Amino acid sequence: MLKEYLKKVETLIFILLIFLQVNFFHTFSFLAEPLVSLNSDINKQLILAVILFAFILLFPLIVTGNMDHYRYSFSLSIIVFIVSLLILTLLSHRYYQISWFSCLKSSYYCWIIFYFWPALFVLKNNFDRLLNIIKWVSYIDLLILLIQDFFLITGKNLFIYLDEFSTNMLVINNRFVVDGDFLVFAAFCIFILAIYNAKKLDIFEIVYILFLILHQSFFSKGRVSLLILLLMVFVYFISYINKKSNKHKLLTIVLCLSIVLGAFYFIIKQMEFFSGSRSISGLVRIYESIYYITQSTLHGFWGIGFTDDASLLYSGINNYLGGKYSFTDVGVIGYLGVFGFLGLPFLLSYIYQFFKLERSHFNMEAFGISFCYIFGQWLTLFPLNISRIFLFTITNAVLVVFFNSKSNNGVSHYIRKEN
């Protein structure tokens, strides 16, 4: 009885968290102004509060052993991360002689990873339903952003309330950076759901992917996220062609590969990865990488840790070419700059569990898409950063449920029997 009641409550909490992640209240100024300081792309206090409530509700099932257990999961690596987080918090408190509150202020978003277990709980019996909710929320979100895109190119005012980070990106770099991480995550969910149900993408899903590519290319201008999106599209499309019994299959694949490589070259050139005004950001990342690599051994086996000292967190060549260093710009290197060697056990255990999970009921299509999506972020958009850690947590739960769903008709077409 308690378990059934918790399923309903936790499902509602899951849906609430999705709406908070996409910041729908940004379209209502009377809500946006008071809430943006608690919940935005750079503030996740409200999401953390809701997650802690969700975890506390589920705690009786966890301690009594009534939670559903999976043979293949990410629980070990997440526990390793939490232990590293606790040790680093203690070390930072003692070394920097700062309050626990100051340590928490610098690291609070890391605790969002606790939502992995509540997410598993709700996704187990509502996989299709909840991923479809994510899909339709992303449709509405992208539609709102496309309308705002149209307003921007026609010289009209913003109707979406932007936080400080998004405002600066629009003014300084002419980039409309809102909900980009969520929209790419939703594309990942769309592909996984299609594989799960052994079906082709429908017209709405295809239109969504195409308009998301358009938005990312000309308005959001997120270069790495765009490449990750295109890689997922490529993997899905090649897999789709490979399933067809066509004597010209190889020729079709080579032709598609040539088109994709040509598109990649065009995008890299147009979005100024290595030349033009935005190439400066690439040069800054080289200096940032060097700085955070050196800081990873600042205290021997741990790095910068959790401190309120801005000169350590964002130091180096301050204001170099108009900006400051940020560990969120350089992916896994920035993570190691903060955690140091303390961060390695999580990385190694996560990689091990990822490949063990994928191998459990191997599906080349799902493996390629999830590999591109997760590890494609490690270069610059590390998934444990503040804007992405919630999505990373949900992604892991999605993969665990997907690869443990032996009884699903869709997945059963792909799974192999265990020895």
Tab-separated table of C-alpha atoms in Angstrom:
chain	number	residue	atom	x	y	z
A	1	MET	CA	0.000	0.000	0.000
A	2	LEU	CA	2.769	2.405	1.001
A	3	LYS	CA	4.749	1.510	-2.123
A	4	GLU	CA	1.820	2.234	-4.443
A	5	TYR	CA	1.177	5.564	-2.726
A	6	LEU	CA	4.845	6.519	-3.021
A	7	LYS	CA	4.828	5.653	-6.722
A	8	LYS	CA	2.099	8.227	-7.336
A	9	VAL	CA	3.762	10.919	-5.223
A	10	GLU	CA	7.231	10.306	-6.660
A	11	THR	CA	5.830	10.386	-10.207
A	12	LEU	CA	4.310	13.809	-9.561
A	13	ILE	CA	7.630	14.977	-8.105
A	14	PHE	CA	9.453	13.681	-11.191
A	15	ILE	CA	7.155	15.692	-13.474
A	16	LEU	CA	7.573	18.784	-11.281
A	17	LEU	CA	11.373	18.459	-11.498
A	18	ILE	CA	11.221	18.246	-15.299
A	19	PHE	CA	9.222	21.474	-15.414
A	20	LEU	CA	11.695	23.139	-13.041
A	21	GLN	CA	14.625	21.991	-15.194
A	22	VAL	CA	13.190	23.618	-18.326
A	23	ASN	CA	12.383	26.831	-16.436
A	24	PHE	CA	8.892	27.264	-17.864
A	25	PHE	CA	8.236	30.044	-15.358
A	26	HIS	CA	10.679	32.170	-17.385
A	27	THR	CA	7.758	32.898	-19.695
A	28	PHE	CA	5.867	34.545	-16.816
A	29	SER	CA	7.716	37.583	-15.490
A	30	PHE	CA	5.728	37.738	-12.239
A	31	LEU	CA	7.010	34.210	-11.445
A	32	ALA	CA	10.431	34.484	-13.042
A	33	GLU	CA	11.852	37.390	-11.084
A	34	PRO	CA	11.389	35.912	-7.583
A	35	LEU	CA	12.233	32.329	-8.652
A	36	VAL	CA	15.201	32.843	-10.957
A	37	SER	CA	17.585	33.264	-8.008
A	38	LEU	CA	16.500	29.832	-6.731
A	39	ASN	CA	16.157	27.940	-9.980
A	40	SER	CA	17.773	28.619	-13.348
A	41	ASP	CA	20.571	27.254	-15.508
A	42	ILE	CA	23.098	28.428	-12.902
A	43	ASN	CA	21.034	28.019	-9.708
A	44	LYS	CA	19.530	24.720	-8.621
A	45	GLN	CA	18.552	25.344	-4.991
A	46	LEU	CA	14.858	24.715	-5.591
A	47	ILE	CA	15.494	21.518	-7.531
A	48	LEU	CA	17.788	20.275	-4.748
A	49	ALA	CA	15.135	21.002	-2.102
A	50	VAL	CA	12.520	19.013	-4.063
A	51	ILE	CA	15.007	16.164	-4.611
A	52	LEU	CA	15.850	15.931	-0.912
A	53	PHE	CA	12.122	15.723	-0.160
A	54	ALA	CA	11.740	12.957	-2.768
A	55	PHE	CA	14.679	11.022	-1.310
A	56	ILE	CA	13.392	11.345	2.271
A	57	LEU	CA	9.982	10.029	1.178
A	58	LEU	CA	11.637	7.011	-0.415
A	59	PHE	CA	14.068	6.382	2.438
A	60	PRO	CA	11.800	3.905	4.333
A	61	LEU	CA	11.759	1.625	1.268
A	62	ILE	CA	15.535	1.910	0.914
A	63	VAL	CA	16.334	0.973	4.541
A	64	THR	CA	13.759	-1.858	4.614
A	65	GLY	CA	15.073	-3.334	1.369
A	66	ASN	CA	11.761	-2.892	-0.439
A	67	MET	CA	13.308	-0.937	-3.281
A	68	ASP	CA	13.558	-2.675	-6.642
A	69	HIS	CA	17.111	-3.846	-7.189
A	70	TYR	CA	18.817	-4.171	-10.536
A	71	ARG	CA	21.555	-6.604	-11.408
A	72	TYR	CA	23.229	-3.946	-13.578
A	73	SER	CA	23.208	-0.387	-12.283
A	74	PHE	CA	25.236	2.749	-11.515
A	75	SER	CA	24.662	2.566	-7.745
A	76	LEU	CA	28.272	1.686	-6.935
A	77	SER	CA	29.774	4.580	-8.898
A	78	ILE	CA	27.268	7.051	-7.445
A	79	ILE	CA	28.017	5.865	-3.905
A	80	VAL	CA	31.733	6.271	-4.692
A	81	PHE	CA	31.029	9.842	-5.856
A	82	ILE	CA	29.071	10.631	-2.675
A	83	VAL	CA	31.910	9.282	-0.493
A	84	SER	CA	34.427	11.405	-2.457
A	85	LEU	CA	32.112	14.383	-2.043
A	86	LEU	CA	31.936	13.912	1.727
A	87	ILE	CA	35.724	13.540	2.049
A	88	LEU	CA	36.373	16.606	-0.114
A	89	THR	CA	33.870	18.664	1.891
A	90	LEU	CA	35.585	17.672	5.151
A	91	LEU	CA	39.056	18.420	3.754
A	92	SER	CA	37.929	21.790	2.359
A	93	HIS	CA	36.344	22.763	5.687
A	94	ARG	CA	39.507	21.920	7.631
A	95	TYR	CA	42.101	23.277	5.201
A	96	TYR	CA	40.424	26.573	4.276
A	97	GLN	CA	39.048	27.131	7.795
A	98	ILE	CA	35.652	28.061	6.377
A	99	SER	CA	32.185	27.235	7.674
A	100	TRP	CA	30.204	24.178	6.650
A	101	PHE	CA	27.716	26.559	5.078
A	102	SER	CA	30.435	28.017	2.822
A	103	CYS	CA	31.461	24.519	1.728
A	104	LEU	CA	27.850	23.626	1.024
A	105	LYS	CA	27.329	26.848	-0.908
A	106	SER	CA	30.123	25.819	-3.283
A	107	SER	CA	29.073	22.177	-3.623
A	108	TYR	CA	25.313	22.021	-3.007
A	109	TYR	CA	24.451	21.059	-6.592
A	110	CYS	CA	26.577	17.891	-6.347
A	111	TRP	CA	24.005	16.423	-3.932
A	112	ILE	CA	21.444	16.399	-6.742
A	113	ILE	CA	22.948	13.031	-7.696
A	114	PHE	CA	20.949	11.493	-4.824
A	115	TYR	CA	17.940	11.631	-7.137
A	116	PHE	CA	19.277	8.608	-9.028
A	117	TRP	CA	17.403	6.216	-6.714
A	118	PRO	CA	14.013	8.018	-6.726
A	119	ALA	CA	14.322	8.319	-10.529
A	120	LEU	CA	14.907	4.564	-10.810
A	121	PHE	CA	11.885	3.965	-8.598
A	122	VAL	CA	9.485	5.961	-10.775
A	123	LEU	CA	10.916	4.941	-14.149
A	124	LYS	CA	10.710	1.201	-13.523
A	125	ASN	CA	6.938	1.016	-14.000
A	126	ASN	CA	6.380	4.259	-15.918
A	127	PHE	CA	9.192	4.199	-18.459
A	128	ASP	CA	7.113	4.871	-21.573
A	129	ARG	CA	4.822	7.362	-19.867
A	130	LEU	CA	7.537	9.460	-18.246
A	131	LEU	CA	9.800	9.535	-21.306
A	132	ASN	CA	6.801	10.580	-23.372
A	133	ILE	CA	6.160	13.384	-20.867
A	134	ILE	CA	9.787	14.513	-21.281
A	135	LYS	CA	9.304	14.363	-25.047
A	136	TRP	CA	6.152	16.486	-25.096
A	137	VAL	CA	7.545	18.984	-22.591
A	138	SER	CA	10.543	19.397	-24.906
A	139	TYR	CA	8.197	19.972	-27.878
A	140	ILE	CA	6.472	22.828	-26.042
A	141	ASP	CA	9.781	24.203	-24.770
A	142	LEU	CA	11.356	24.225	-28.231
A	143	LEU	CA	8.243	25.814	-29.752
A	144	ILE	CA	8.432	28.667	-27.222
A	145	LEU	CA	12.134	29.130	-27.968
A	146	LEU	CA	11.530	29.122	-31.732
A	147	ILE	CA	8.933	31.871	-31.307
A	148	GLN	CA	11.491	33.819	-29.286
A	149	ASP	CA	14.065	33.161	-32.034
A	150	PHE	CA	11.660	34.709	-34.540
A	151	PHE	CA	11.184	37.735	-32.280
A	152	LEU	CA	14.949	38.163	-32.018
A	153	ILE	CA	15.575	38.144	-35.769
A	154	THR	CA	12.702	40.578	-36.366
A	155	GLY	CA	14.027	43.025	-33.784
A	156	LYS	CA	11.242	42.530	-31.234
A	157	ASN	CA	11.653	42.350	-27.477
A	158	LEU	CA	12.268	39.283	-25.360
A	159	PHE	CA	9.188	37.769	-23.755
A	160	ILE	CA	11.284	35.157	-21.903
A	161	TYR	CA	12.865	36.269	-18.639
A	162	LEU	CA	16.586	35.461	-18.724
A	163	ASP	CA	18.949	34.897	-15.824
A	164	GLU	CA	22.216	36.835	-15.595
A	165	PHE	CA	24.253	34.185	-17.433
A	166	SER	CA	21.816	33.914	-20.372
A	167	THR	CA	21.514	37.704	-20.592
A	168	ASN	CA	25.296	38.100	-20.774
A	169	MET	CA	25.571	35.411	-23.449
A	170	LEU	CA	22.942	37.173	-25.553
A	171	VAL	CA	24.462	40.635	-25.169
A	172	ILE	CA	28.140	39.714	-25.452
A	173	ASN	CA	28.119	36.672	-27.784
A	174	ASN	CA	24.730	37.018	-29.504
A	175	ARG	CA	23.848	33.515	-28.295
A	176	PHE	CA	20.353	32.658	-27.081
A	177	VAL	CA	21.330	30.100	-24.448
A	178	VAL	CA	18.217	28.742	-22.729
A	179	ASP	CA	17.416	25.073	-21.964
A	180	GLY	CA	19.930	23.793	-24.507
A	181	ASP	CA	21.059	20.949	-22.238
A	182	PHE	CA	17.490	19.788	-21.657
A	183	LEU	CA	16.566	19.872	-25.352
A	184	VAL	CA	19.534	17.648	-26.294
A	185	PHE	CA	18.713	15.359	-23.350
A	186	ALA	CA	15.131	15.099	-24.671
A	187	ALA	CA	16.525	14.088	-28.081
A	188	PHE	CA	18.495	11.334	-26.320
A	189	CYS	CA	15.260	10.166	-24.629
A	190	ILE	CA	13.432	10.178	-27.969
A	191	PHE	CA	16.028	7.872	-29.523
A	192	ILE	CA	16.111	5.548	-26.498
A	193	LEU	CA	12.307	5.350	-26.387
A	194	ALA	CA	12.163	4.497	-30.093
A	195	ILE	CA	14.694	1.695	-29.587
A	196	TYR	CA	12.871	0.513	-26.454
A	197	ASN	CA	9.628	0.109	-28.399
A	198	ALA	CA	11.360	-1.133	-31.566
A	199	LYS	CA	9.745	1.537	-33.711
A	200	LYS	CA	10.788	4.225	-36.157
A	201	LEU	CA	10.804	7.894	-35.238
A	202	ASP	CA	7.417	9.457	-35.920
A	203	ILE	CA	6.866	12.728	-37.783
A	204	PHE	CA	6.742	14.831	-34.597
A	205	GLU	CA	10.047	13.384	-33.380
A	206	ILE	CA	11.747	13.977	-36.739
A	207	VAL	CA	10.460	17.569	-36.908
A	208	TYR	CA	11.651	18.144	-33.345
A	209	ILE	CA	15.163	16.913	-34.173
A	210	LEU	CA	15.337	19.061	-37.316
A	211	PHE	CA	14.145	22.234	-35.581
A	212	LEU	CA	16.463	21.579	-32.636
A	213	ILE	CA	19.407	21.387	-35.053
A	214	LEU	CA	18.218	24.673	-36.578
A	215	HIS	CA	17.914	26.341	-33.171
A	216	GLN	CA	21.296	25.050	-31.995
A	217	SER	CA	23.011	26.081	-35.228
A	218	PHE	CA	21.797	29.659	-35.565
A	219	PHE	CA	20.548	30.822	-32.160
A	220	SER	CA	21.921	28.799	-29.264
A	221	LYS	CA	25.208	28.199	-31.125
A	222	GLY	CA	26.290	25.468	-28.730
A	223	ARG	CA	29.005	23.856	-30.785
A	224	VAL	CA	29.774	20.730	-28.758
A	225	SER	CA	26.121	20.034	-27.914
A	226	LEU	CA	25.268	20.380	-31.606
A	227	LEU	CA	27.955	17.875	-32.564
A	228	ILE	CA	26.678	15.458	-29.888
A	229	LEU	CA	23.168	15.823	-31.290
A	230	LEU	CA	24.371	15.172	-34.848
A	231	LEU	CA	26.368	12.145	-33.721
A	232	MET	CA	23.252	10.657	-32.103
A	233	VAL	CA	21.287	11.303	-35.298
A	234	PHE	CA	24.053	9.676	-37.332
A	235	VAL	CA	24.191	6.561	-35.126
A	236	TYR	CA	20.420	6.146	-35.245
A	237	PHE	CA	20.237	6.680	-39.005
A	238	ILE	CA	23.090	4.295	-39.825
A	239	SER	CA	21.532	1.675	-37.550
A	240	TYR	CA	18.196	2.140	-39.310
A	241	ILE	CA	19.790	1.667	-42.738
A	242	ASN	CA	21.725	-1.368	-41.509
A	243	LYS	CA	18.480	-3.128	-40.529
A	244	LYS	CA	17.169	-2.870	-44.066
A	245	SER	CA	17.861	-5.767	-46.434
A	246	ASN	CA	19.135	-3.699	-49.306
A	247	LYS	CA	21.791	-4.780	-51.791
A	248	HIS	CA	22.919	-1.150	-51.968
A	249	LYS	CA	23.188	-0.888	-48.169
A	250	LEU	CA	26.960	-0.333	-48.118
A	251	LEU	CA	26.765	2.341	-50.807
A	252	THR	CA	23.978	4.089	-48.882
A	253	ILE	CA	25.984	4.033	-45.645
A	254	VAL	CA	29.112	5.413	-47.376
A	255	LEU	CA	27.030	8.132	-49.021
A	256	CYS	CA	25.409	9.077	-45.702
A	257	LEU	CA	28.772	9.072	-43.959
A	258	SER	CA	30.154	11.420	-46.621
A	259	ILE	CA	27.173	13.761	-46.181
A	260	VAL	CA	27.558	13.757	-42.383
A	261	LEU	CA	31.316	14.398	-42.539
A	262	GLY	CA	30.674	17.228	-44.999
A	263	ALA	CA	28.023	18.648	-42.663
A	264	PHE	CA	30.442	18.380	-39.712
A	265	TYR	CA	33.089	20.275	-41.664
A	266	PHE	CA	30.590	22.969	-42.645
A	267	ILE	CA	29.354	23.348	-39.051
A	268	ILE	CA	32.861	23.468	-37.607
A	269	LYS	CA	33.822	26.119	-40.155
A	270	GLN	CA	30.650	28.189	-39.825
A	271	MET	CA	30.631	28.087	-36.024
A	272	GLU	CA	34.275	29.157	-35.870
A	273	PHE	CA	35.796	26.324	-33.867
A	274	PHE	CA	39.322	27.138	-34.968
A	275	SER	CA	39.088	30.527	-36.674
A	276	GLY	CA	37.166	33.772	-36.404
A	277	SER	CA	35.940	35.622	-33.324
A	278	ARG	CA	34.766	32.537	-31.397
A	279	SER	CA	38.086	30.738	-31.864
A	280	ILE	CA	39.290	32.849	-28.932
A	281	SER	CA	37.182	30.676	-26.621
A	282	GLY	CA	39.129	27.650	-27.824
A	283	LEU	CA	42.409	29.378	-26.988
A	284	VAL	CA	41.112	30.304	-23.537
A	285	ARG	CA	40.162	26.660	-22.925
A	286	ILE	CA	43.760	25.607	-23.586
A	287	TYR	CA	44.959	27.961	-20.845
A	288	GLU	CA	42.087	26.863	-18.595
A	289	SER	CA	43.004	23.211	-19.086
A	290	ILE	CA	46.623	23.835	-18.154
A	291	TYR	CA	45.552	25.783	-15.059
A	292	TYR	CA	43.083	23.199	-13.737
A	293	ILE	CA	45.450	20.291	-14.451
A	294	THR	CA	48.037	21.966	-12.220
A	295	GLN	CA	45.379	22.715	-9.583
A	296	SER	CA	44.285	19.065	-9.460
A	297	THR	CA	47.287	18.331	-7.223
A	298	LEU	CA	47.117	21.593	-5.267
A	299	HIS	CA	46.848	19.705	-1.965
A	300	GLY	CA	48.580	16.504	-2.995
A	301	PHE	CA	45.793	14.045	-3.712
A	302	TRP	CA	42.983	16.608	-3.914
A	303	GLY	CA	42.544	19.790	-5.917
A	304	ILE	CA	40.904	23.142	-5.286
A	305	GLY	CA	38.025	21.606	-3.373
A	306	PHE	CA	35.031	23.606	-2.191
A	307	THR	CA	36.056	27.127	-1.375
A	308	ASP	CA	34.682	30.636	-1.631
A	309	ASP	CA	38.091	31.886	-2.807
A	310	ALA	CA	37.390	33.195	-6.315
A	311	SER	CA	41.114	33.674	-6.969
A	312	LEU	CA	41.531	29.892	-6.855
A	313	LEU	CA	38.354	28.867	-8.640
A	314	TYR	CA	38.559	31.434	-11.434
A	315	SER	CA	42.182	32.498	-11.365
A	316	GLY	CA	44.965	32.140	-13.914
A	317	ILE	CA	45.048	35.081	-16.312
A	318	ASN	CA	42.103	37.005	-14.894
A	319	ASN	CA	39.957	38.729	-17.510
A	320	TYR	CA	42.052	37.172	-20.282
A	321	LEU	CA	40.557	38.286	-23.600
A	322	GLY	CA	37.529	39.649	-21.748
A	323	GLY	CA	36.712	36.594	-19.633
A	324	LYS	CA	37.678	34.572	-16.567
A	325	TYR	CA	38.702	30.976	-16.146
A	326	SER	CA	35.942	28.526	-15.249
A	327	PHE	CA	36.250	24.835	-14.392
A	328	THR	CA	32.847	24.305	-16.082
A	329	ASP	CA	34.402	25.118	-19.487
A	330	VAL	CA	36.898	22.272	-19.689
A	331	GLY	CA	34.881	19.165	-18.943
A	332	VAL	CA	36.528	16.371	-17.015
A	333	ILE	CA	39.691	18.449	-16.554
A	334	GLY	CA	37.712	21.049	-14.612
A	335	TYR	CA	36.174	18.286	-12.492
A	336	LEU	CA	39.649	16.957	-11.664
A	337	GLY	CA	40.810	20.496	-10.943
A	338	VAL	CA	38.279	20.590	-8.101
A	339	PHE	CA	38.412	16.950	-6.910
A	340	GLY	CA	41.968	15.982	-7.849
A	341	PHE	CA	42.816	12.305	-7.379
A	342	LEU	CA	39.723	12.053	-5.182
A	343	GLY	CA	37.683	12.303	-8.368
A	344	LEU	CA	39.337	9.360	-10.138
A	345	PRO	CA	37.528	6.503	-8.311
A	346	PHE	CA	34.167	7.807	-9.522
A	347	LEU	CA	35.367	8.196	-13.122
A	348	LEU	CA	36.849	4.697	-13.229
A	349	SER	CA	33.898	3.030	-11.500
A	350	TYR	CA	31.433	4.871	-13.724
A	351	ILE	CA	33.229	3.847	-16.937
A	352	TYR	CA	33.373	0.254	-15.678
A	353	GLN	CA	29.665	0.196	-14.787
A	354	PHE	CA	28.675	1.896	-18.026
A	355	PHE	CA	30.319	-0.767	-20.190
A	356	LYS	CA	29.114	-3.568	-17.899
A	357	LEU	CA	25.544	-2.262	-18.146
A	358	GLU	CA	25.689	-1.834	-21.917
A	359	ARG	CA	27.212	-5.296	-22.332
A	360	SER	CA	24.518	-6.933	-20.187
A	361	HIS	CA	21.979	-6.903	-23.029
A	362	PHE	CA	24.014	-5.366	-25.784
A	363	ASN	CA	22.321	-3.163	-28.343
A	364	MET	CA	24.657	-1.409	-30.753
A	365	GLU	CA	22.193	1.385	-31.475
A	366	ALA	CA	21.526	2.198	-27.805
A	367	PHE	CA	25.221	1.828	-26.974
A	368	GLY	CA	26.298	4.242	-29.730
A	369	ILE	CA	23.705	6.868	-28.828
A	370	SER	CA	24.317	6.706	-25.068
A	371	PHE	CA	28.103	6.675	-25.545
A	372	CYS	CA	27.987	9.762	-27.796
A	373	TYR	CA	25.592	11.570	-25.460
A	374	ILE	CA	27.352	10.864	-22.149
A	375	PHE	CA	31.033	10.803	-23.029
A	376	GLY	CA	30.693	13.462	-25.712
A	377	GLN	CA	30.094	15.859	-22.829
A	378	TRP	CA	33.301	15.016	-21.004
A	379	LEU	CA	35.448	17.229	-23.228
A	380	THR	CA	33.850	20.593	-22.370
A	381	LEU	CA	30.335	20.036	-20.986
A	382	PHE	CA	31.032	17.732	-18.047
A	383	PRO	CA	27.689	16.235	-16.915
A	384	LEU	CA	28.386	16.798	-13.201
A	385	ASN	CA	28.423	20.586	-13.655
A	386	ILE	CA	25.588	22.587	-12.148
A	387	SER	CA	23.418	22.934	-15.256
A	388	ARG	CA	23.647	19.245	-16.235
A	389	ILE	CA	23.924	17.106	-13.085
A	390	PHE	CA	20.155	16.619	-12.766
A	391	LEU	CA	19.931	15.489	-16.399
A	392	PHE	CA	22.940	13.202	-15.892
A	393	THR	CA	21.164	11.592	-12.945
A	394	ILE	CA	18.000	10.974	-14.984
A	395	THR	CA	20.070	9.692	-17.931
A	396	ASN	CA	21.676	7.039	-15.733
A	397	ALA	CA	18.290	5.946	-14.392
A	398	VAL	CA	16.915	5.720	-17.956
A	399	LEU	CA	19.814	3.515	-19.067
A	400	VAL	CA	19.523	1.206	-16.042
A	401	VAL	CA	15.810	0.623	-16.628
A	402	PHE	CA	16.326	0.233	-20.394
A	403	PHE	CA	19.051	-2.408	-20.174
A	404	ASN	CA	17.354	-4.314	-17.336
A	405	SER	CA	13.995	-4.516	-19.157
A	406	LYS	CA	14.251	-8.092	-20.367
A	407	SER	CA	10.506	-8.573	-20.594
A	408	ASN	CA	9.884	-5.591	-22.884
A	409	ASN	CA	8.855	-6.640	-26.386
A	410	GLY	CA	10.889	-3.896	-28.011
A	411	VAL	CA	14.103	-4.544	-26.159
A	412	SER	CA	13.708	-8.303	-26.465
A	413	HIS	CA	14.484	-7.996	-30.168
A	414	TYR	CA	17.966	-6.830	-29.261
A	415	ILE	CA	18.992	-8.562	-26.056
A	416	ARG	CA	21.172	-11.627	-26.037
A	417	LYS	CA	20.760	-14.472	-23.599
A	418	GLU	CA	23.024	-14.478	-20.568
A	419	ASN	CA	25.488	-17.279	-20.177
